[in-house]
Amino acid sequence: MTSMPFDVEAVRRDFPILSREIGGKPLVYLDSAATSQKPQVVIDTLSAYYTGMNANIHRGVHTLSQEATEAYEGARGKVRQLINAAEDAEIVFTRGTTEGINLVAQTLGAQRVGQGSEVVISNMEHHSNVVPWQILCEQQGGRLRVVPINDDGELLMDEYESMLGPQTALVSIVHMSNALGTINPVKDIVALAHAHGIPVLLDGAQATPHLPVDVRELDCEFYAFSGHKLFGPTGIGVLYGKREWLESMPPYQGGGEQIKSVTFEKTIYNDLPYKFEAGTPHIAGVIGLGAAIDYVNGVGLARAAAHEHELLEYGTEQLQAIEGLRLIGTAREKAGVLSFVLDGIHPHDIGTVLDTQGIAIRTGHHCAQPLMQRFQIPATARASFAFYNTRGEIDALVEGIHKTFEVFS
């Protein structure tokens, strides 16, 4: 299957928004690292749930509730298969990556972090993988250790290894950087931590739309990601956790569904994964995520990744040829992100001019301010790809960058 040509035009027809125009010009959507566009099948699935199945799940005896429950739990199984978890009970639905990380911080983290203990993160983390650990350390008296990176945007693995020891309570590292595109050697990261008995959380928000993920092969304790970057709805995410770790953790929130019984004297909590799913969940979002996973499986992640890699190589070559442009993030292992700065032009101005050309990119610090400080820049312009992008769109980006230079010359 991987040898079959990738029919990007056929894929694009599945995404209705890609046919619209911005300012009279065809939309060139290069902001998938912020959120991906949605195929028609996901949009239709959301509509079908609300028009024909809308009901609460798990406790209803009527047909609608049973159908909704079956679709909801079916999606859990699809997530399990996507990341090769051992069982459905290891899949906890959250609002997104951020909530998954906060859940682990405020449960397992609160159990393990105390005075003098440390949480290891890296210099390329998104704020969602910084702030929850800062809050935890302030609460518990621990401290953050930050793995530095080199000028290409790669982790310094020797420095990482030297930080690990009896004082390390937990490691939390991004699988793929949203701002640089760097793909970290997460299997090695996990193995080094395990040599010291340290559990590892991997932030997979950017990785899951672009890379096959096998949590059992990685052997990580936790893996968090968001539905909306995986061509699914916003407001839904996943926290994978090994059963033994989830079993050992206290509930994150209290409420309905996450209990077996409640008296005023005592609450007995529900089995996994419901112990961590208090209240009515985002039912439509979960079912929509299931549809997105079906769609991605139909496209084929390996074929999509190969197409994106080709785009990355072509885009890198084209942008590096532009005088006055500097790429930020040139790791040997990276996926479809091209962050750059232009001499004398603020990234926000770049984004504004490109928007007049119908080109949507992201500008700013990408919720990774410590990373910007590392490169001594306030912000970058970031073009990020998905499998629906084309070489022609990269050519449009290059043309738009030249137009930007003309505007500010």
Coordinates of C-alpha atoms in Angstrom, one line a residue:
M1 CA 0.0 0.0 0.0
T2 CA 2.8 2.4 0.8
S3 CA 4.1 2.2 -2.8
M4 CA 0.8 3.5 -4.2
P5 CA 0.9 7.1 -5.4
F6 CA -0.6 9.5 -2.9
D7 CA -3.6 11.2 -4.5
V8 CA -3.6 14.5 -2.7
E9 CA -6.2 16.0 -4.9
A10 CA -8.6 13.2 -4.0
V11 CA -7.8 13.8 -0.3
R12 CA -8.5 17.5 -0.7
R13 CA -11.9 16.9 -2.1
D14 CA -12.8 15.3 1.3
F15 CA -12.2 18.7 3.1
P16 CA -14.9 21.2 2.0
I17 CA -13.2 24.2 3.5
L18 CA -10.2 23.8 1.2
S19 CA -12.3 24.8 -1.7
R20 CA -13.1 28.3 -0.3
E21 CA -11.4 31.5 -1.2
I22 CA -9.9 34.2 1.0
G23 CA -10.0 37.7 -0.5
G24 CA -10.7 36.3 -3.9
K25 CA -7.8 33.9 -3.8
P26 CA -7.7 30.2 -3.2
L27 CA -7.2 29.3 0.5
V28 CA -3.8 28.0 1.2
Y29 CA -4.1 26.5 4.7
L30 CA -0.7 26.1 6.3
D31 CA -1.7 26.2 10.0
S32 CA -2.5 22.6 10.8
A33 CA -0.2 22.6 13.8
A34 CA -2.7 24.9 15.4
T35 CA -5.7 22.9 14.3
S36 CA -6.3 20.7 11.3
Q37 CA -9.2 21.0 8.9
K38 CA -12.1 18.4 9.1
P39 CA -13.1 16.0 6.4
Q40 CA -16.7 15.8 5.4
V41 CA -17.2 12.5 7.1
V42 CA -16.4 14.0 10.5
I43 CA -18.7 16.9 9.9
D44 CA -21.4 14.5 8.8
T45 CA -20.8 12.3 11.9
L46 CA -21.3 15.2 14.2
S47 CA -24.5 16.2 12.4
A48 CA -25.8 12.6 12.5
Y49 CA -25.3 12.3 16.2
Y50 CA -27.2 15.4 17.0
T51 CA -30.0 14.8 14.4
G52 CA -30.5 11.1 15.0
M53 CA -28.8 9.8 18.1
N54 CA -28.6 12.6 20.7
A55 CA -28.8 11.1 24.2
N56 CA -26.7 10.8 27.3
I57 CA -24.7 7.6 27.6
H58 CA -24.1 4.6 29.8
R59 CA -27.2 4.8 32.1
G60 CA -30.1 5.2 29.7
V61 CA -32.2 2.1 28.9
H62 CA -33.8 3.6 25.8
T63 CA -32.7 3.1 22.3
L64 CA -31.1 6.5 21.7
S65 CA -28.9 6.1 24.8
Q66 CA -27.9 2.6 23.9
E67 CA -26.9 3.7 20.4
A68 CA -25.0 6.7 21.7
T69 CA -23.2 4.6 24.2
E70 CA -22.3 2.0 21.6
A71 CA -20.9 4.8 19.3
Y72 CA -19.0 6.4 22.2
E73 CA -17.4 3.2 23.4
G74 CA -16.7 2.2 19.9
A75 CA -14.6 5.3 19.4
R76 CA -12.6 4.3 22.5
G77 CA -11.8 1.1 20.8
K78 CA -10.7 3.0 17.7
V79 CA -8.3 5.1 19.8
R80 CA -6.9 2.0 21.5
Q81 CA -6.2 0.5 18.1
L82 CA -4.7 3.8 16.7
I83 CA -2.0 3.9 19.4
N84 CA -1.9 0.1 20.1
A85 CA -2.9 0.4 23.8
A86 CA -3.4 -2.9 25.5
E87 CA -7.0 -2.4 26.5
D88 CA -9.9 0.1 26.2
A89 CA -9.7 0.8 29.9
E90 CA -6.3 2.6 29.3
I91 CA -8.0 5.2 27.2
V92 CA -9.3 8.2 29.1
F93 CA -11.2 10.9 27.3
T94 CA -10.3 14.5 28.2
R95 CA -10.9 17.9 26.7
G96 CA -7.5 17.8 25.1
T97 CA -3.8 17.4 25.6
T98 CA -3.7 20.2 28.1
E99 CA -6.2 18.5 30.4
G100 CA -4.5 15.1 30.0
I101 CA -1.2 16.6 31.3
N102 CA -2.9 18.5 34.1
L103 CA -4.7 15.3 35.1
V104 CA -1.4 13.5 35.5
A105 CA 0.2 16.4 37.2
Q106 CA -2.5 16.8 39.8
T107 CA -2.9 13.1 40.5
L108 CA 0.3 11.1 40.0
G109 CA 2.4 14.2 40.2
A110 CA 0.9 15.2 43.5
Q111 CA 1.7 11.7 44.8
R112 CA 5.3 11.7 43.7
V113 CA 6.5 15.3 43.8
G114 CA 7.6 16.6 47.2
Q115 CA 10.3 18.8 48.7
G116 CA 13.5 18.4 46.7
S117 CA 12.1 16.2 44.0
E118 CA 12.2 17.2 40.3
V119 CA 10.2 17.1 37.2
V120 CA 12.1 16.9 33.9
I121 CA 10.8 18.7 30.8
S122 CA 12.6 20.2 27.9
N123 CA 13.3 23.6 26.4
M124 CA 11.0 23.0 23.5
E125 CA 7.8 22.4 25.4
H126 CA 4.5 24.0 24.6
H127 CA 3.2 26.0 27.6
S128 CA 0.7 23.1 28.3
N129 CA 3.7 21.0 29.2
V130 CA 5.3 23.6 31.3
V131 CA 2.7 25.4 33.4
P132 CA 1.0 22.3 34.9
W133 CA 4.4 21.2 36.2
Q134 CA 5.2 24.7 37.5
I135 CA 2.0 24.8 39.4
L136 CA 2.6 21.3 40.8
C137 CA 6.2 22.2 41.9
E138 CA 4.9 25.4 43.6
Q139 CA 2.3 23.3 45.4
Q140 CA 4.6 20.5 46.4
G141 CA 8.0 22.1 46.8
G142 CA 9.6 20.4 43.9
R143 CA 11.5 22.0 41.0
L144 CA 11.6 21.9 37.2
R145 CA 14.6 20.7 35.3
V146 CA 14.8 21.7 31.7
V147 CA 16.7 19.7 29.1
P148 CA 18.5 22.1 26.8
I149 CA 18.6 22.0 23.0
N150 CA 21.1 22.8 20.4
D151 CA 20.9 25.4 17.6
D152 CA 19.2 23.0 15.3
G153 CA 16.4 22.4 17.9
E154 CA 17.5 18.9 19.0
L155 CA 17.5 17.7 22.6
L156 CA 20.9 17.4 24.2
M157 CA 20.5 13.8 25.3
D158 CA 23.7 13.7 27.4
E159 CA 22.3 16.6 29.4
Y160 CA 19.0 14.8 29.7
E161 CA 20.6 11.6 31.0
S162 CA 22.7 13.5 33.5
M163 CA 19.5 15.0 35.0
L164 CA 18.0 11.7 35.9
G165 CA 18.4 10.2 39.3
P166 CA 16.7 9.4 42.6
Q167 CA 15.4 12.9 42.9
T168 CA 13.5 12.7 39.5
A169 CA 9.8 12.2 40.1
L170 CA 8.6 12.2 36.6
V171 CA 9.7 13.1 33.0
S172 CA 7.3 14.9 30.6
I173 CA 8.6 15.5 27.1
V174 CA 7.0 16.5 23.8
H175 CA 7.0 13.8 21.0
M176 CA 7.0 16.4 18.2
S177 CA 7.6 20.1 18.7
N178 CA 4.8 22.4 17.6
A179 CA 7.2 25.3 17.0
L180 CA 10.2 23.5 15.4
G181 CA 8.8 20.3 14.0
T182 CA 11.5 18.4 15.8
I183 CA 10.7 14.7 16.4
N184 CA 12.3 13.7 19.7
P185 CA 13.9 10.3 20.3
V186 CA 11.1 9.4 22.7
K187 CA 11.8 5.7 22.8
D188 CA 15.4 6.5 24.1
I189 CA 14.0 9.1 26.4
V190 CA 11.6 6.5 28.0
A191 CA 14.3 3.8 28.2
L192 CA 16.7 6.2 30.0
A193 CA 14.1 7.2 32.5
H194 CA 13.0 3.7 33.1
A195 CA 16.6 2.8 34.0
H196 CA 16.0 5.0 37.1
G197 CA 12.5 3.8 37.7
I198 CA 11.0 7.1 36.5
P199 CA 7.6 7.2 34.7
V200 CA 7.3 9.2 31.5
L201 CA 4.5 11.2 30.0
L202 CA 4.7 12.0 26.2
D203 CA 2.9 15.0 24.8
G204 CA 1.7 13.7 21.5
A205 CA -0.5 16.6 20.4
Q206 CA 1.6 17.2 17.2
A207 CA 2.8 13.7 16.7
T208 CA -0.4 11.7 16.4
P209 CA -1.6 13.4 13.1
H210 CA 1.7 12.8 11.4
L211 CA 3.3 9.7 12.8
P212 CA 2.3 6.1 13.6
V213 CA 2.3 5.9 17.4
D214 CA 2.6 2.6 19.3
V215 CA 2.5 3.2 23.1
R216 CA 3.5 -0.3 23.9
E217 CA 6.6 -0.1 21.7
L218 CA 7.4 3.3 23.2
D219 CA 6.7 1.8 26.7
C220 CA 5.7 5.2 28.0
E221 CA 3.4 5.4 31.1
F222 CA 1.3 8.2 29.6
Y223 CA 0.6 9.6 26.2
A224 CA -1.7 12.6 25.7
F225 CA -3.1 14.1 22.5
S226 CA -5.9 16.2 21.1
G227 CA -8.7 15.3 18.7
H228 CA -8.8 18.6 16.8
K229 CA -5.2 18.2 15.5
L230 CA -6.1 14.7 14.3
F231 CA -8.8 16.0 11.9
G232 CA -11.5 15.5 14.6
P233 CA -13.6 18.0 16.7
T234 CA -12.2 20.5 19.1
G235 CA -12.8 20.0 22.9
I236 CA -11.9 16.3 22.9
G237 CA -8.6 14.6 23.7
V238 CA -7.1 11.4 25.0
L239 CA -4.9 10.4 27.9
Y240 CA -3.4 7.0 27.5
G241 CA -2.1 5.5 30.7
K242 CA -0.8 2.1 31.6
R243 CA -3.4 0.3 33.7
E244 CA -1.2 -0.1 36.8
W245 CA -0.4 3.6 36.9
L246 CA -4.0 4.7 36.3
E247 CA -5.2 2.3 39.0
S248 CA -2.7 3.8 41.5
M249 CA -3.8 7.4 40.9
P250 CA -6.6 9.2 42.7
P251 CA -9.5 10.7 40.7
Y252 CA -8.8 14.0 39.0
Q253 CA -12.3 15.4 39.3
G254 CA -15.4 14.3 41.3
G255 CA -18.9 13.9 39.9
G256 CA -21.3 11.6 38.2
E257 CA -20.2 8.6 36.1
Q258 CA -16.9 8.3 37.9
I259 CA -18.4 6.6 40.9
K260 CA -19.9 3.2 41.8
S261 CA -21.7 4.4 44.8
V262 CA -22.0 7.6 47.0
T263 CA -23.1 8.0 50.5
F264 CA -22.4 11.1 52.7
E265 CA -19.9 9.0 54.5
K266 CA -18.0 7.5 51.5
T267 CA -17.6 7.3 47.7
I268 CA -16.5 4.2 45.9
Y269 CA -15.0 5.1 42.6
N270 CA -15.8 3.5 39.3
D271 CA -13.5 1.2 37.3
L272 CA -11.1 2.5 34.7
P273 CA -11.4 4.5 32.6
Y274 CA -14.6 6.0 34.1
K275 CA -12.8 7.0 37.3
F276 CA -11.3 9.8 35.4
E277 CA -14.3 10.8 33.3
A278 CA -16.5 12.7 35.7
G279 CA -19.7 14.3 34.4
T280 CA -21.4 14.1 31.0
P281 CA -18.5 13.8 28.4
H282 CA -18.2 15.4 25.0
I283 CA -20.2 12.6 23.4
A284 CA -20.4 14.0 19.9
G285 CA -16.7 14.9 20.1
V286 CA -15.7 11.4 21.0
I287 CA -17.9 9.9 18.2
G288 CA -16.5 12.5 15.8
L289 CA -12.9 11.6 16.8
G290 CA -13.8 8.0 16.1
A291 CA -14.8 9.0 12.6
A292 CA -11.6 11.0 12.2
I293 CA -9.6 8.0 13.1
D294 CA -11.5 5.9 10.6
Y295 CA -10.7 8.5 8.0
V296 CA -7.0 8.7 8.8
N297 CA -6.8 4.9 8.7
G298 CA -8.4 5.0 5.3
V299 CA -5.8 7.5 4.0
G300 CA -3.0 5.6 5.7
L301 CA -0.7 7.4 8.2
A302 CA 2.4 5.9 6.6
R303 CA 1.5 7.1 3.2
A304 CA 0.4 10.5 4.5
A305 CA 3.7 10.8 6.5
A306 CA 5.7 10.1 3.3
H307 CA 3.8 12.8 1.4
E308 CA 4.3 15.3 4.2
H309 CA 8.0 14.4 4.4
E310 CA 8.3 15.1 0.7
L311 CA 6.6 18.5 1.2
L312 CA 8.9 19.3 4.1
E313 CA 12.0 18.6 2.0
Y314 CA 10.7 20.6 -0.9
G315 CA 9.6 23.5 1.4
T316 CA 12.9 23.5 3.3
E317 CA 14.8 23.7 0.0
Q318 CA 12.6 26.5 -1.3
L319 CA 12.7 28.6 1.8
Q320 CA 16.4 28.2 2.4
A321 CA 17.0 29.7 -1.1
I322 CA 15.3 33.0 0.0
E323 CA 17.8 35.6 0.9
G324 CA 17.0 37.2 4.2
L325 CA 15.0 34.2 5.5
R326 CA 16.2 32.1 8.5
L327 CA 14.7 28.8 9.4
I328 CA 14.2 28.2 13.1
G329 CA 14.4 24.5 13.7
T330 CA 16.6 22.3 11.4
A331 CA 16.6 19.1 13.3
R332 CA 17.6 15.9 11.4
E333 CA 14.4 14.3 12.5
K334 CA 11.4 16.6 12.0
A335 CA 8.0 16.7 10.5
G336 CA 6.0 19.2 8.6
V337 CA 6.7 22.5 10.3
L338 CA 8.7 25.4 8.8
S339 CA 9.3 28.2 11.3
F340 CA 11.1 31.2 10.0
V341 CA 12.0 34.8 10.5
L342 CA 12.6 37.4 7.8
D343 CA 15.3 40.1 8.2
G344 CA 13.7 43.4 9.4
I345 CA 10.1 42.2 9.3
H346 CA 8.0 41.2 12.3
P347 CA 6.3 37.8 12.0
H348 CA 2.9 39.4 12.6
D349 CA 3.5 41.6 9.5
I350 CA 4.5 38.5 7.6
G351 CA 1.3 36.8 8.5
T352 CA -0.8 39.8 7.6
V353 CA 0.7 40.2 4.2
L354 CA 0.4 36.5 3.5
D355 CA -3.3 36.6 4.6
T356 CA -3.9 39.1 1.8
Q357 CA -2.7 36.4 -0.6
G358 CA -5.1 33.8 0.9
I359 CA -2.3 32.1 2.8
A360 CA -3.0 31.1 6.4
I361 CA 0.1 30.6 8.6
R362 CA 0.6 31.1 12.3
T363 CA 2.7 33.9 13.8
G364 CA 3.8 34.5 17.3
H365 CA 5.5 32.6 20.1
H366 CA 3.4 29.5 19.5
C367 CA 2.8 29.1 23.2
A368 CA 6.4 28.3 23.6
Q369 CA 8.0 31.4 24.9
P370 CA 10.9 29.7 26.6
L371 CA 11.8 28.3 23.2
M372 CA 11.7 31.7 21.6
Q373 CA 14.0 33.0 24.4
R374 CA 16.4 30.2 23.6
F375 CA 16.7 31.4 20.0
Q376 CA 16.6 35.1 21.2
I377 CA 13.7 36.0 19.0
P378 CA 10.2 37.3 20.0
A379 CA 8.3 35.1 17.5
T380 CA 8.4 33.2 14.3
A381 CA 6.2 32.8 11.2
R382 CA 5.2 29.1 11.0
A383 CA 3.9 27.2 8.1
S384 CA 2.7 23.7 9.1
F385 CA 1.5 20.9 6.8
A386 CA -1.0 18.2 6.8
F387 CA -1.4 15.5 4.2
Y388 CA -3.9 17.7 2.3
N389 CA -1.2 20.2 1.4
T390 CA 0.5 20.4 -2.0
R391 CA 3.7 21.6 -3.6
G392 CA 1.7 24.3 -5.3
E393 CA 0.8 25.7 -1.9
I394 CA 4.4 25.8 -0.9
D395 CA 5.1 27.7 -4.2
A396 CA 2.3 30.1 -3.2
L397 CA 4.0 30.6 0.2
V398 CA 7.3 31.3 -1.4
E399 CA 5.7 33.8 -3.7
G400 CA 3.9 35.4 -0.7
I401 CA 7.2 35.7 1.2
H402 CA 8.7 37.6 -1.8
K403 CA 5.6 39.8 -1.8
T404 CA 6.2 40.5 1.8
F405 CA 9.7 41.7 1.2
E406 CA 8.4 43.9 -1.6
V407 CA 5.8 45.5 0.8
F408 CA 8.4 46.3 3.4
S409 CA 11.2 47.3 1.1

